């Protein structure tokens, strides 16, 4: 549901006469996520003294363990900026369909980095999932009034941005899964690190691409209540993704996201009188079938990655 709403709100916030600067919105989402996770760690520790110790030892005092999170932080910043640019260059339908390639890129990096075994049934179910989600998403966009003509060169730029974002999404997601599952700090501490490291490339992105616009028009130029909703949803998305990859994996996250799209449509039938079309029914059937097919074959447990060192627990509490 969050994923579906995010795309529509993001598209609406970008298709205005005087849009806001996308790089500033990406940075603010990371700042919001940083404050949220800081509050959660403070609540989890129960006192300011314990909170200070956790921040000192687990956020800044782990050496290489801390810097491992720099990789997904940089990848997510670049990915988010690419998505904002893509939605400025493409119509929502093309974006929705093309962005489903992230399902396959996530599976590829899961095999390559986590040594996860996927047989032909699982690969087939992933391809079916991508097709089914695309059909369902297109059904939800056929009645929108997005009739603005887009130049061919803008479409090529938009497609390149989406494909790049798909590759970065798969790589960053799987790398974050490795970091979260094979190290001691909690998911909230890791998100604090992720947000802190994202601030530096986020500021560089503003300076490199939008410094002139920010200096001439202001940091918050073009901001509306809808833009703030997008920023909040972007921050929530990062927290949700971290929880899912910590306790499940990135491939299951793809299936969960797809099923949630169908469930949100079912809720819309009850609350808003949404009438499903044959296209929606076909897409939903494909998504459900792919989920069943994927679950038919047991997954092998991937070995712990050897190329990413993990500190012993006792070193964390020195």
mmCIF file of C-alpha atoms in Angstrom:
data_model
loop_
_atom_site.group_PDB
_atom_site.id
_atom_site.type_symbol
_atom_site.label_atom_id
_atom_site.label_comp_id
_atom_site.label_asym_id
_atom_site.label_seq_id
_atom_site.Cartn_x
_atom_site.Cartn_y
_atom_site.Cartn_z
ATOM 1 C CA UNK A 1 0.000 0.000 0.000
ATOM 2 C CA UNK A 2 2.775 2.413 0.945
ATOM 3 C CA UNK A 3 4.657 1.601 -2.261
ATOM 4 C CA UNK A 4 1.588 2.172 -4.465
ATOM 5 C CA UNK A 5 0.646 5.453 -2.791
ATOM 6 C CA UNK A 6 4.238 6.648 -2.892
ATOM 7 C CA UNK A 7 4.496 6.441 -6.672
ATOM 8 C CA UNK A 8 1.221 8.279 -7.310
ATOM 9 C CA UNK A 9 1.993 11.028 -4.785
ATOM 10 C CA UNK A 10 5.543 11.400 -6.065
ATOM 11 C CA UNK A 11 4.365 11.686 -9.657
ATOM 12 C CA UNK A 12 1.728 14.272 -8.683
ATOM 13 C CA UNK A 13 4.277 16.321 -6.756
ATOM 14 C CA UNK A 14 6.624 16.479 -9.761
ATOM 15 C CA UNK A 15 4.116 17.314 -12.509
ATOM 16 C CA UNK A 16 3.543 20.944 -11.546
ATOM 17 C CA UNK A 17 4.470 24.220 -13.207
ATOM 18 C CA UNK A 18 7.238 25.057 -10.722
ATOM 19 C CA UNK A 19 8.455 21.818 -9.116
ATOM 20 C CA UNK A 20 10.611 21.609 -6.030
ATOM 21 C CA UNK A 21 14.252 20.540 -6.114
ATOM 22 C CA UNK A 22 14.273 16.744 -5.870
ATOM 23 C CA UNK A 23 17.693 16.475 -4.218
ATOM 24 C CA UNK A 24 16.516 18.583 -1.258
ATOM 25 C CA UNK A 25 13.537 16.274 -0.736
ATOM 26 C CA UNK A 26 15.814 13.210 -0.731
ATOM 27 C CA UNK A 27 18.046 14.847 1.873
ATOM 28 C CA UNK A 28 15.099 15.815 4.103
ATOM 29 C CA UNK A 29 13.767 12.241 3.983
ATOM 30 C CA UNK A 30 17.096 11.024 5.354
ATOM 31 C CA UNK A 31 17.066 13.702 8.073
ATOM 32 C CA UNK A 32 13.550 12.650 9.092
ATOM 33 C CA UNK A 33 14.599 8.999 9.168
ATOM 34 C CA UNK A 34 17.625 9.923 11.294
ATOM 35 C CA UNK A 35 15.507 11.706 13.914
ATOM 36 C CA UNK A 36 12.937 8.887 13.937
ATOM 37 C CA UNK A 37 15.535 6.170 14.522
ATOM 38 C CA UNK A 38 17.320 8.270 17.150
ATOM 39 C CA UNK A 39 14.049 8.561 19.054
ATOM 40 C CA UNK A 40 13.447 4.798 18.743
ATOM 41 C CA UNK A 41 16.934 3.965 20.050
ATOM 42 C CA UNK A 42 16.430 6.384 22.950
ATOM 43 C CA UNK A 43 13.121 4.716 23.784
ATOM 44 C CA UNK A 44 14.694 1.255 23.421
ATOM 45 C CA UNK A 45 17.608 2.008 25.773
ATOM 46 C CA UNK A 46 15.397 3.665 28.397
ATOM 47 C CA UNK A 47 17.798 6.348 29.617
ATOM 48 C CA UNK A 48 20.010 9.104 28.242
ATOM 49 C CA UNK A 49 23.133 7.469 29.688
ATOM 50 C CA UNK A 50 22.449 4.107 28.051
ATOM 51 C CA UNK A 51 21.504 5.901 24.822
ATOM 52 C CA UNK A 52 24.817 7.787 24.825
ATOM 53 C CA UNK A 53 26.741 4.551 25.342
ATOM 54 C CA UNK A 54 24.945 2.826 22.469
ATOM 55 C CA UNK A 55 25.576 5.751 20.113
ATOM 56 C CA UNK A 56 29.211 5.989 21.162
ATOM 57 C CA UNK A 57 29.988 2.268 20.879
ATOM 58 C CA UNK A 58 27.680 1.016 18.131
ATOM 59 C CA UNK A 59 27.315 4.038 15.843
ATOM 60 C CA UNK A 60 30.794 5.583 15.987
ATOM 61 C CA UNK A 61 32.978 3.067 17.806
ATOM 62 C CA UNK A 62 32.977 -0.009 15.580
ATOM 63 C CA UNK A 63 35.612 0.970 13.013
ATOM 64 C CA UNK A 64 35.090 -0.933 9.772
ATOM 65 C CA UNK A 65 31.699 -2.156 11.010
ATOM 66 C CA UNK A 66 30.492 1.431 10.907
ATOM 67 C CA UNK A 67 31.856 2.170 7.439
ATOM 68 C CA UNK A 68 30.245 -0.934 5.912
ATOM 69 C CA UNK A 69 26.961 0.963 5.925
ATOM 70 C CA UNK A 70 28.470 3.681 3.716
ATOM 71 C CA UNK A 71 28.024 1.518 0.619
ATOM 72 C CA UNK A 72 24.205 1.148 0.724
ATOM 73 C CA UNK A 73 23.902 4.741 1.991
ATOM 74 C CA UNK A 74 25.545 6.115 -1.155
ATOM 75 C CA UNK A 75 23.651 3.690 -3.397
ATOM 76 C CA UNK A 76 20.265 4.651 -1.923
ATOM 77 C CA UNK A 77 20.972 8.376 -2.301
ATOM 78 C CA UNK A 78 21.841 7.952 -5.987
ATOM 79 C CA UNK A 79 18.844 5.635 -6.507
ATOM 80 C CA UNK A 80 16.381 8.063 -4.926
ATOM 81 C CA UNK A 81 17.672 10.955 -7.011
ATOM 82 C CA UNK A 82 17.363 8.821 -10.157
ATOM 83 C CA UNK A 83 13.743 7.975 -9.282
ATOM 84 C CA UNK A 84 12.827 11.625 -8.800
ATOM 85 C CA UNK A 85 14.428 12.469 -12.150
ATOM 86 C CA UNK A 86 12.732 9.516 -13.873
ATOM 87 C CA UNK A 87 9.277 10.579 -12.697
ATOM 88 C CA UNK A 88 9.979 14.036 -14.098
ATOM 89 C CA UNK A 89 10.764 12.556 -17.519
ATOM 90 C CA UNK A 90 8.330 9.611 -17.847
ATOM 91 C CA UNK A 91 4.608 9.063 -17.577
ATOM 92 C CA UNK A 92 3.516 7.078 -14.520
ATOM 93 C CA UNK A 93 2.571 3.953 -16.515
ATOM 94 C CA UNK A 94 5.970 3.590 -18.186
ATOM 95 C CA UNK A 95 7.687 4.209 -14.884
ATOM 96 C CA UNK A 96 5.598 1.621 -13.021
ATOM 97 C CA UNK A 97 6.213 -1.126 -15.572
ATOM 98 C CA UNK A 98 9.921 -0.456 -16.073
ATOM 99 C CA UNK A 99 10.619 -0.187 -12.342
ATOM 100 C CA UNK A 100 9.406 -3.768 -11.853
ATOM 101 C CA UNK A 101 12.785 -4.847 -13.271
ATOM 102 C CA UNK A 102 14.034 -4.358 -9.697
ATOM 103 C CA UNK A 103 12.465 -7.746 -8.907
ATOM 104 C CA UNK A 104 14.927 -9.473 -11.229
ATOM 105 C CA UNK A 105 17.933 -7.330 -10.277
ATOM 106 C CA UNK A 106 17.270 -8.104 -6.600
ATOM 107 C CA UNK A 107 17.178 -11.831 -7.365
ATOM 108 C CA UNK A 108 20.402 -11.574 -9.387
ATOM 109 C CA UNK A 109 22.311 -9.846 -6.578
ATOM 110 C CA UNK A 110 20.860 -12.290 -4.020
ATOM 111 C CA UNK A 111 22.381 -15.135 -6.024
ATOM 112 C CA UNK A 112 25.644 -13.296 -6.688
ATOM 113 C CA UNK A 113 26.311 -11.847 -3.221
ATOM 114 C CA UNK A 114 24.342 -14.089 -0.841
ATOM 115 C CA UNK A 115 24.914 -17.295 -2.830
ATOM 116 C CA UNK A 116 21.187 -17.962 -2.679
ATOM 117 C CA UNK A 117 20.102 -20.894 -4.842
ATOM 118 C CA UNK A 118 17.203 -20.221 -7.204
ATOM 119 C CA UNK A 119 16.068 -23.028 -9.476
ATOM 120 C CA UNK A 120 14.175 -22.554 -12.734
ATOM 121 C CA UNK A 121 10.810 -22.586 -10.909
ATOM 122 C CA UNK A 122 11.829 -19.686 -8.706
ATOM 123 C CA UNK A 123 13.247 -17.689 -11.609
ATOM 124 C CA UNK A 124 10.061 -18.377 -13.550
ATOM 125 C CA UNK A 125 7.923 -17.232 -10.633
ATOM 126 C CA UNK A 126 9.920 -14.002 -10.404
ATOM 127 C CA UNK A 127 9.381 -13.269 -14.095
ATOM 128 C CA UNK A 128 5.645 -13.993 -13.660
ATOM 129 C CA UNK A 129 5.588 -11.704 -10.616
ATOM 130 C CA UNK A 130 7.126 -8.875 -12.637
ATOM 131 C CA UNK A 131 4.558 -9.336 -15.419
ATOM 132 C CA UNK A 132 1.624 -9.617 -13.013
ATOM 133 C CA UNK A 133 2.562 -6.513 -11.035
ATOM 134 C CA UNK A 134 3.013 -4.551 -14.256
ATOM 135 C CA UNK A 135 -0.482 -5.502 -15.406
ATOM 136 C CA UNK A 136 -2.067 -4.594 -12.059
ATOM 137 C CA UNK A 137 -0.193 -1.292 -11.883
ATOM 138 C CA UNK A 138 -1.153 -0.374 -15.447
ATOM 139 C CA UNK A 139 -4.795 -1.061 -14.644
ATOM 140 C CA UNK A 140 -4.660 1.527 -11.881
ATOM 141 C CA UNK A 141 -3.212 4.131 -14.229
ATOM 142 C CA UNK A 142 -5.345 3.719 -17.348
ATOM 143 C CA UNK A 143 -7.923 6.219 -16.123
ATOM 144 C CA UNK A 144 -5.509 8.899 -14.986
ATOM 145 C CA UNK A 145 -5.250 12.180 -16.834
ATOM 146 C CA UNK A 146 -1.533 12.059 -17.568
ATOM 147 C CA UNK A 147 -1.753 13.210 -21.175
ATOM 148 C CA UNK A 148 1.302 15.426 -21.268
ATOM 149 C CA UNK A 149 3.454 14.683 -24.315
ATOM 150 C CA UNK A 150 7.002 13.686 -23.456
ATOM 151 C CA UNK A 151 9.890 14.270 -25.835
ATOM 152 C CA UNK A 152 11.799 11.239 -27.097
ATOM 153 C CA UNK A 153 15.098 12.332 -25.535
ATOM 154 C CA UNK A 154 13.359 12.887 -22.178
ATOM 155 C CA UNK A 155 11.910 9.378 -22.395
ATOM 156 C CA UNK A 156 15.378 7.924 -23.025
ATOM 157 C CA UNK A 157 16.783 9.822 -20.031
ATOM 158 C CA UNK A 158 13.862 8.649 -17.891
ATOM 159 C CA UNK A 159 14.275 5.015 -18.948
ATOM 160 C CA UNK A 160 18.014 5.139 -18.277
ATOM 161 C CA UNK A 161 17.309 6.553 -14.808
ATOM 162 C CA UNK A 162 14.763 3.825 -14.012
ATOM 163 C CA UNK A 163 17.055 1.018 -15.193
ATOM 164 C CA UNK A 164 19.926 2.489 -13.186
ATOM 165 C CA UNK A 165 17.649 2.766 -10.148
ATOM 166 C CA UNK A 166 16.623 -0.886 -10.560
ATOM 167 C CA UNK A 167 20.253 -2.017 -10.539
ATOM 168 C CA UNK A 168 21.088 0.150 -7.533
ATOM 169 C CA UNK A 169 17.933 -0.988 -5.723
ATOM 170 C CA UNK A 170 18.908 -4.642 -6.072
ATOM 171 C CA UNK A 171 22.535 -4.095 -5.086
ATOM 172 C CA UNK A 172 21.785 -1.773 -2.161
ATOM 173 C CA UNK A 173 18.979 -3.975 -0.845
ATOM 174 C CA UNK A 174 21.041 -7.160 -0.845
ATOM 175 C CA UNK A 175 24.113 -5.443 0.611
ATOM 176 C CA UNK A 176 21.958 -3.939 3.371
ATOM 177 C CA UNK A 177 20.527 -7.404 4.040
ATOM 178 C CA UNK A 178 24.075 -8.708 4.538
ATOM 179 C CA UNK A 179 24.939 -5.872 6.909
ATOM 180 C CA UNK A 180 21.740 -6.204 8.963
ATOM 181 C CA UNK A 181 21.800 -9.985 9.270
ATOM 182 C CA UNK A 182 25.486 -10.570 9.909
ATOM 183 C CA UNK A 183 26.341 -7.852 12.416
ATOM 184 C CA UNK A 184 25.400 -7.033 15.998
ATOM 185 C CA UNK A 185 23.913 -3.467 16.046
ATOM 186 C CA UNK A 186 20.114 -3.261 15.996
ATOM 187 C CA UNK A 187 18.171 -2.310 12.890
ATOM 188 C CA UNK A 188 17.531 1.166 14.356
ATOM 189 C CA UNK A 189 21.219 1.760 15.060
ATOM 190 C CA UNK A 190 22.048 0.645 11.534
ATOM 191 C CA UNK A 191 19.453 3.069 10.177
ATOM 192 C CA UNK A 192 21.055 5.893 12.153
ATOM 193 C CA UNK A 193 24.365 5.010 10.515
ATOM 194 C CA UNK A 194 22.681 4.737 7.133
ATOM 195 C CA UNK A 195 21.085 8.163 7.468
ATOM 196 C CA UNK A 196 24.266 9.789 8.777
ATOM 197 C CA UNK A 197 26.298 8.485 5.861
ATOM 198 C CA UNK A 198 23.510 9.474 3.460
ATOM 199 C CA UNK A 199 23.742 13.117 4.536
ATOM 200 C CA UNK A 200 27.170 13.581 2.976
ATOM 201 C CA UNK A 201 26.340 12.273 -0.545
ATOM 202 C CA UNK A 202 22.922 13.949 -0.213
ATOM 203 C CA UNK A 203 24.551 17.347 0.345
ATOM 204 C CA UNK A 204 27.000 16.654 -2.474
ATOM 205 C CA UNK A 205 24.084 15.845 -4.798
ATOM 206 C CA UNK A 206 22.492 19.218 -3.997
ATOM 207 C CA UNK A 207 25.794 21.033 -4.530
ATOM 208 C CA UNK A 208 26.637 19.170 -7.752
ATOM 209 C CA UNK A 209 23.271 19.265 -9.520
ATOM 210 C CA UNK A 210 21.044 21.888 -7.918
ATOM 211 C CA UNK A 211 23.268 24.449 -6.170
ATOM 212 C CA UNK A 212 22.290 27.253 -8.545
ATOM 213 C CA UNK A 213 18.553 26.611 -8.098
ATOM 214 C CA UNK A 214 18.835 26.349 -4.316
ATOM 215 C CA UNK A 215 20.883 29.550 -4.042
ATOM 216 C CA UNK A 216 18.623 31.550 -6.340
ATOM 217 C CA UNK A 217 15.196 30.241 -5.289
ATOM 218 C CA UNK A 218 15.782 28.850 -1.808
ATOM 219 C CA UNK A 219 16.003 25.391 -0.264
ATOM 220 C CA UNK A 220 12.233 24.993 0.176
ATOM 221 C CA UNK A 221 11.153 26.515 -3.131
ATOM 222 C CA UNK A 222 8.107 24.717 -4.582
ATOM 223 C CA UNK A 223 7.328 22.848 -1.365
ATOM 224 C CA UNK A 224 3.632 22.113 -0.788
ATOM 225 C CA UNK A 225 1.805 19.875 1.725
ATOM 226 C CA UNK A 226 1.919 17.103 -0.901
ATOM 227 C CA UNK A 227 5.713 17.366 -1.084
ATOM 228 C CA UNK A 228 5.958 16.931 2.690
ATOM 229 C CA UNK A 229 3.720 13.854 2.441
ATOM 230 C CA UNK A 230 6.111 12.429 -0.169
ATOM 231 C CA UNK A 231 9.104 13.101 2.108
ATOM 232 C CA UNK A 232 7.416 11.384 5.065
ATOM 233 C CA UNK A 233 6.484 8.385 2.909
ATOM 234 C CA UNK A 234 10.034 8.201 1.563
ATOM 235 C CA UNK A 235 11.414 8.088 5.111
ATOM 236 C CA UNK A 236 8.879 5.435 6.160
ATOM 237 C CA UNK A 237 9.778 3.390 3.101
ATOM 238 C CA UNK A 238 13.424 3.221 4.194
ATOM 239 C CA UNK A 239 12.473 2.027 7.686
ATOM 240 C CA UNK A 240 10.057 -0.593 6.366
ATOM 241 C CA UNK A 241 12.620 -1.946 3.907
ATOM 242 C CA UNK A 242 15.213 -2.306 6.675
ATOM 243 C CA UNK A 243 12.807 -4.279 8.883
ATOM 244 C CA UNK A 244 11.777 -6.593 6.050
ATOM 245 C CA UNK A 245 15.308 -7.447 4.904
ATOM 246 C CA UNK A 246 16.385 -7.946 8.538
ATOM 247 C CA UNK A 247 13.719 -10.537 9.343
ATOM 248 C CA UNK A 248 12.993 -11.947 5.870
ATOM 249 C CA UNK A 249 14.898 -11.219 2.652
ATOM 250 C CA UNK A 250 14.759 -8.961 -0.379
ATOM 251 C CA UNK A 251 13.049 -11.466 -2.663
ATOM 252 C CA UNK A 252 10.233 -12.046 -0.164
ATOM 253 C CA UNK A 253 9.995 -8.266 0.116
ATOM 254 C CA UNK A 254 9.254 -8.131 -3.617
ATOM 255 C CA UNK A 255 6.425 -10.646 -3.214
ATOM 256 C CA UNK A 256 5.056 -8.860 -0.141
ATOM 257 C CA UNK A 257 5.020 -5.534 -1.987
ATOM 258 C CA UNK A 258 3.203 -7.120 -4.919
ATOM 259 C CA UNK A 259 0.578 -8.792 -2.737
ATOM 260 C CA UNK A 260 0.035 -5.516 -0.891
ATOM 261 C CA UNK A 261 -0.888 -3.813 -4.168
ATOM 262 C CA UNK A 262 -3.649 -6.371 -4.714
ATOM 263 C CA UNK A 263 -4.839 -6.148 -1.101
ATOM 264 C CA UNK A 264 -5.023 -2.367 -1.319
ATOM 265 C CA UNK A 265 -7.241 -2.750 -4.403
ATOM 266 C CA UNK A 266 -9.508 -5.145 -2.493
ATOM 267 C CA UNK A 267 -9.806 -2.606 0.321
ATOM 268 C CA UNK A 268 -10.618 0.051 -2.284
ATOM 269 C CA UNK A 269 -13.514 -2.125 -3.503
ATOM 270 C CA UNK A 270 -15.084 -2.015 -0.046
ATOM 271 C CA UNK A 271 -14.312 1.566 0.920
ATOM 272 C CA UNK A 272 -14.323 3.466 -2.365
ATOM 273 C CA UNK A 273 -16.407 1.350 -4.729
ATOM 274 C CA UNK A 274 -13.461 0.308 -6.895
ATOM 275 C CA UNK A 275 -14.678 -2.005 -9.680
ATOM 276 C CA UNK A 276 -11.986 -4.496 -10.778
ATOM 277 C CA UNK A 277 -11.459 -4.866 -14.500
ATOM 278 C CA UNK A 278 -10.560 -8.094 -16.336
ATOM 279 C CA UNK A 279 -7.022 -6.702 -16.667
ATOM 280 C CA UNK A 280 -6.763 -6.338 -12.890
ATOM 281 C CA UNK A 281 -8.107 -9.881 -12.376
ATOM 282 C CA UNK A 282 -5.540 -11.338 -14.792
ATOM 283 C CA UNK A 283 -2.680 -9.450 -13.172
ATOM 284 C CA UNK A 284 -3.785 -10.473 -9.676
ATOM 285 C CA UNK A 285 -4.067 -14.112 -10.724
ATOM 286 C CA UNK A 286 -0.530 -14.025 -12.131
ATOM 287 C CA UNK A 287 0.846 -12.432 -8.944
ATOM 288 C CA UNK A 288 -0.856 -14.992 -6.678
ATOM 289 C CA UNK A 289 0.212 -17.878 -8.937
ATOM 290 C CA UNK A 290 3.829 -16.681 -8.950
ATOM 291 C CA UNK A 291 3.783 -16.444 -5.146
ATOM 292 C CA UNK A 292 2.493 -20.021 -4.832
ATOM 293 C CA UNK A 293 5.025 -21.249 -7.399
ATOM 294 C CA UNK A 294 7.897 -19.579 -5.549
ATOM 295 C CA UNK A 295 6.843 -21.174 -2.250
ATOM 296 C CA UNK A 296 6.650 -24.682 -3.721
ATOM 297 C CA UNK A 297 10.429 -25.120 -3.757
ATOM 298 C CA UNK A 298 12.311 -24.916 -0.430
ATOM 299 C CA UNK A 299 15.078 -22.336 -0.275
ATOM 300 C CA UNK A 300 18.600 -23.210 0.693
ATOM 301 C CA UNK A 301 20.216 -21.286 3.534
ATOM 302 C CA UNK A 302 22.929 -19.045 2.132
ATOM 303 C CA UNK A 303 26.330 -19.157 3.808
ATOM 304 C CA UNK A 304 27.579 -16.149 5.736
ATOM 305 C CA UNK A 305 29.447 -13.860 3.324
ATOM 306 C CA UNK A 306 33.186 -14.084 3.808
ATOM 307 C CA UNK A 307 34.047 -10.810 2.102
ATOM 308 C CA UNK A 308 32.259 -8.672 4.729
ATOM 309 C CA UNK A 309 33.928 -9.094 8.131
ATOM 310 C CA UNK A 310 31.742 -9.234 11.221
ATOM 311 C CA UNK A 311 32.980 -8.080 14.602
ATOM 312 C CA UNK A 312 32.628 -10.538 17.480
ATOM 313 C CA UNK A 313 29.896 -9.540 19.923
ATOM 314 C CA UNK A 314 32.347 -9.217 22.786
ATOM 315 C CA UNK A 315 34.221 -6.428 20.975
ATOM 316 C CA UNK A 316 31.065 -4.351 20.784
ATOM 317 C CA UNK A 317 30.671 -4.261 24.553
ATOM 318 C CA UNK A 318 34.254 -3.374 25.405
#
